[in-house]
Every structure is written in C-alpha cells, then in structure tokens.
Amino acid sequence: MTFGEQPAYLRVASDLRKKIANGSLPPHTRLPSQARIREEYGVSDTVALEARKVLMAEGLVEGRSGSGTYVRERPVPRRIARSGYRPPSGASPFRQEQAADGARGTWESSSEQDHASAAVAARLGIEPGERVMRTRYVYRDAGEPMMLSTSWEPLSVTGRTPVMLPEEGPLGGCGVVERMAAIDVVVDNVVEEVGARPGLAEELLALGGVPGHVVMVVERTYYASGRAVETADVVVPADRYRIAYHLPVR
C-alpha cells in the first residue's frame, strides 16, 4: 500500500475503520494482530501498534485480557431530549422528558456543602472559595447509567431556606425554576454550552465506558435578573446518546 503525506498509522487505522463500518470486520471479530497488520500493509511494528491504538481510542475496538483485541458492537444512539417547555407540575427537565418518552428513568443523588473552585466561581459570578451546595446525580434508563450531573448553587442564595437541599424538603426533586420561585427568586434565563472531551476515569467507570471514550458535556447555568443561581455539568456518553433540543418559537 502506498502512503501519501498522511501519517502511515492514520492511513492504516482509516482502512481498518472502513472495514469495521462496512461489516468486513463485524462486531466481536478479533482485530488482525500486529504482525498481520504489519504484513498486510507493509508497515513497521510501531505503525501497526499506533493504528490499533487509534481504533481503541475511538471506541471501535476493545482489548480482552489474555485474548486479544476485538471489534466492539456499536450501540444505536438514543435521544436525550432537552426542552424549553415546562409543565405546571414542577418536574425537573429530566423527569418530564423521561415521562414524555415513556422511559423507565431512575436517579440517585447526594448533596454536600463545598467551597467553589475558581472555575465554578467564575460561572456563578462569586468569589473562589465561597460556600456552595454541590449535588451529584447518576441517572439511569432501565437500570443502565445514562447521564451524570454535578450542580452547584450559591449558599448566599439558598442557604437557610427550605430549598437549600435540592432533593429534600417540600420541593425536593422539583426543577430549579420552581425551587427558586419558592424563595422569591425568579429565574428568567438559562444558558447551555455543549462540548465534547475524553471522559475522565471516574466518569467512564460510572457510565460503563472504556478509557478513551468521548463524552458530551453540557454546561448549564440558570440566571435570575442576570445573577447566576445554579450551574451544572451534565455528562453523557457520546457513543450511546444524542442530545436533542426542543426550543419554543417566540
């Protein structure tokens, strides 16, 4: 095989990727060995190894201890809907969207007081080190981990109020808009920024991914008259889910 200016390992990885995509290397098939790749493509051991690393980093193949490297079965991405519509029930976005899609969603959460990091403080418009309520969530669909979320709320807003703990009290489990309204804070804007990055080890462990898998991260912040009252990171495995937005026409 003649290689152009593109690095040889990327050309080998591209050809193997095509074979995986067109079914020549179907799921659960053992990937050609390093020696086989070297012979078939006329490349060095280093190039063959790097090509295999690329496919593993992309989540197309996985190593099995003592057995080799195999093509992974590619899941059909499912949709996670995010909507600007809010029902009068006061349900949080996840709860209302799970109900609308007929999904069997469950979640678990834990809250604790913390000091805002510099990054969180910048998003909330407060000083680093100020006290916040940090709440971590694991969302599941039919028992399968599907989404992680970590939210931070300034205790200067919610401290010593009935909504200080997001999942407890009379409004436990309600959305941010309804909880803030209960303490006379009117949320009038929400901003979401969507990006992607390699998943952190602890995130992939919780979501059932493998090292190198990419996650989508939604940075969401609620505002009341220009003041941030809640910010959160929502983490979703990119190979299993797509985020769909339903935006109202004004």
mmCIF file of N, CA and C in Angstrom, residues 119-124 133 135 149-154 176 191 218-223 228-233:
data_model
loop_
_atom_site.group_PDB
_atom_site.id
_atom_site.type_symbol
_atom_site.label_atom_id
_atom_site.label_comp_id
_atom_site.label_asym_id
_atom_site.label_seq_id
_atom_site.Cartn_x
_atom_site.Cartn_y
_atom_site.Cartn_z
ATOM 1 N N ALA A 119 -13.151 27.818 38.735
ATOM 2 C CA ALA A 119 -13.982 27.658 37.534
ATOM 3 C C ALA A 119 -15.464 27.778 37.865
ATOM 4 N N VAL A 120 -15.885 27.127 38.938
ATOM 5 C CA VAL A 120 -17.296 27.198 39.334
ATOM 6 C C VAL A 120 -17.647 28.610 39.778
ATOM 7 N N ALA A 121 -16.750 29.245 40.519
ATOM 8 C CA ALA A 121 -16.999 30.617 40.977
ATOM 9 C C ALA A 121 -17.175 31.565 39.797
ATOM 10 N N ALA A 122 -16.372 31.386 38.737
ATOM 11 C CA ALA A 122 -16.496 32.242 37.554
ATOM 12 C C ALA A 122 -17.856 32.071 36.909
ATOM 13 N N ARG A 123 -18.353 30.858 36.863
ATOM 14 C CA ARG A 123 -19.659 30.611 36.243
ATOM 15 C C ARG A 123 -20.794 31.163 37.092
ATOM 16 N N LEU A 124 -20.615 31.155 38.404
ATOM 17 C CA LEU A 124 -21.662 31.651 39.305
ATOM 18 C C LEU A 124 -21.519 33.138 39.614
ATOM 19 N N MET A 133 -23.701 24.655 47.562
ATOM 20 C CA MET A 133 -24.246 23.314 47.752
ATOM 21 C C MET A 133 -23.970 22.537 46.471
ATOM 22 N N THR A 135 -24.365 19.085 44.391
ATOM 23 C CA THR A 135 -25.206 17.893 44.310
ATOM 24 C C THR A 135 -24.771 17.060 43.112
ATOM 25 N N SER A 149 -24.545 14.192 36.462
ATOM 26 C CA SER A 149 -24.697 15.631 36.601
ATOM 27 C C SER A 149 -24.147 16.064 37.949
ATOM 28 N N THR A 150 -23.440 17.188 37.939
ATOM 29 C CA THR A 150 -22.994 17.823 39.173
ATOM 30 C C THR A 150 -23.445 19.269 39.120
ATOM 31 N N SER A 151 -24.199 19.687 40.129
ATOM 32 C CA SER A 151 -24.693 21.066 40.161
ATOM 33 C C SER A 151 -24.136 21.788 41.380
ATOM 34 N N TRP A 152 -24.048 23.102 41.228
ATOM 35 C CA TRP A 152 -23.570 23.950 42.323
ATOM 36 C C TRP A 152 -24.528 25.125 42.466
ATOM 37 N N GLU A 153 -24.967 25.385 43.695
ATOM 38 C CA GLU A 153 -25.839 26.522 43.988
ATOM 39 C C GLU A 153 -25.203 27.357 45.093
ATOM 40 N N PRO A 154 -25.114 28.670 44.916
ATOM 41 C CA PRO A 154 -24.512 29.513 45.960
ATOM 42 C C PRO A 154 -25.356 29.487 47.227
ATOM 43 N N VAL A 176 -35.123 23.599 39.064
ATOM 44 C CA VAL A 176 -34.510 24.808 39.617
ATOM 45 C C VAL A 176 -35.480 25.985 39.576
ATOM 46 N N VAL A 191 -28.689 29.237 30.159
ATOM 47 C CA VAL A 191 -27.709 29.113 29.087
ATOM 48 C C VAL A 191 -27.090 27.726 29.158
ATOM 49 N N VAL A 218 -22.634 19.181 28.894
ATOM 50 C CA VAL A 218 -23.496 20.355 28.823
ATOM 51 C C VAL A 218 -23.225 21.200 30.061
ATOM 52 N N GLU A 219 -22.712 22.401 29.852
ATOM 53 C CA GLU A 219 -22.528 23.344 30.958
ATOM 54 C C GLU A 219 -23.772 24.226 31.004
ATOM 55 N N ARG A 220 -24.587 24.030 32.031
ATOM 56 C CA ARG A 220 -25.880 24.718 32.123
ATOM 57 C C ARG A 220 -25.857 25.684 33.299
ATOM 58 N N THR A 221 -26.349 26.888 33.060
ATOM 59 C CA THR A 221 -26.421 27.883 34.133
ATOM 60 C C THR A 221 -27.768 28.590 34.088
ATOM 61 N N TYR A 222 -28.432 28.652 35.255
ATOM 62 C CA TYR A 222 -29.702 29.368 35.403
ATOM 63 C C TYR A 222 -29.425 30.761 35.966
ATOM 64 N N TYR A 223 -30.147 31.749 35.437
ATOM 65 C CA TYR A 223 -29.975 33.136 35.871
ATOM 66 C C TYR A 223 -31.296 33.739 36.332
ATOM 67 N N ALA A 228 -26.383 34.475 38.411
ATOM 68 C CA ALA A 228 -26.398 33.021 38.312
ATOM 69 C C ALA A 228 -26.831 32.421 39.643
ATOM 70 N N VAL A 229 -27.832 31.534 39.595
ATOM 71 C CA VAL A 229 -28.323 30.919 40.828
ATOM 72 C C VAL A 229 -28.074 29.413 40.861
ATOM 73 N N GLU A 230 -27.667 28.843 39.744
ATOM 74 C CA GLU A 230 -27.306 27.431 39.694
ATOM 75 C C GLU A 230 -26.490 27.182 38.443
ATOM 76 N N THR A 231 -25.439 26.383 38.556
ATOM 77 C CA THR A 231 -24.700 25.951 37.377
ATOM 78 C C THR A 231 -24.433 24.460 37.518
ATOM 79 N N ALA A 232 -24.338 23.776 36.397
ATOM 80 C CA ALA A 232 -24.182 22.321 36.444
ATOM 81 C C ALA A 232 -23.412 21.830 35.239
ATOM 82 N N ASP A 233 -22.743 20.705 35.412
ATOM 83 C CA ASP A 233 -22.128 19.959 34.323
ATOM 84 C C ASP A 233 -22.924 18.669 34.137
#
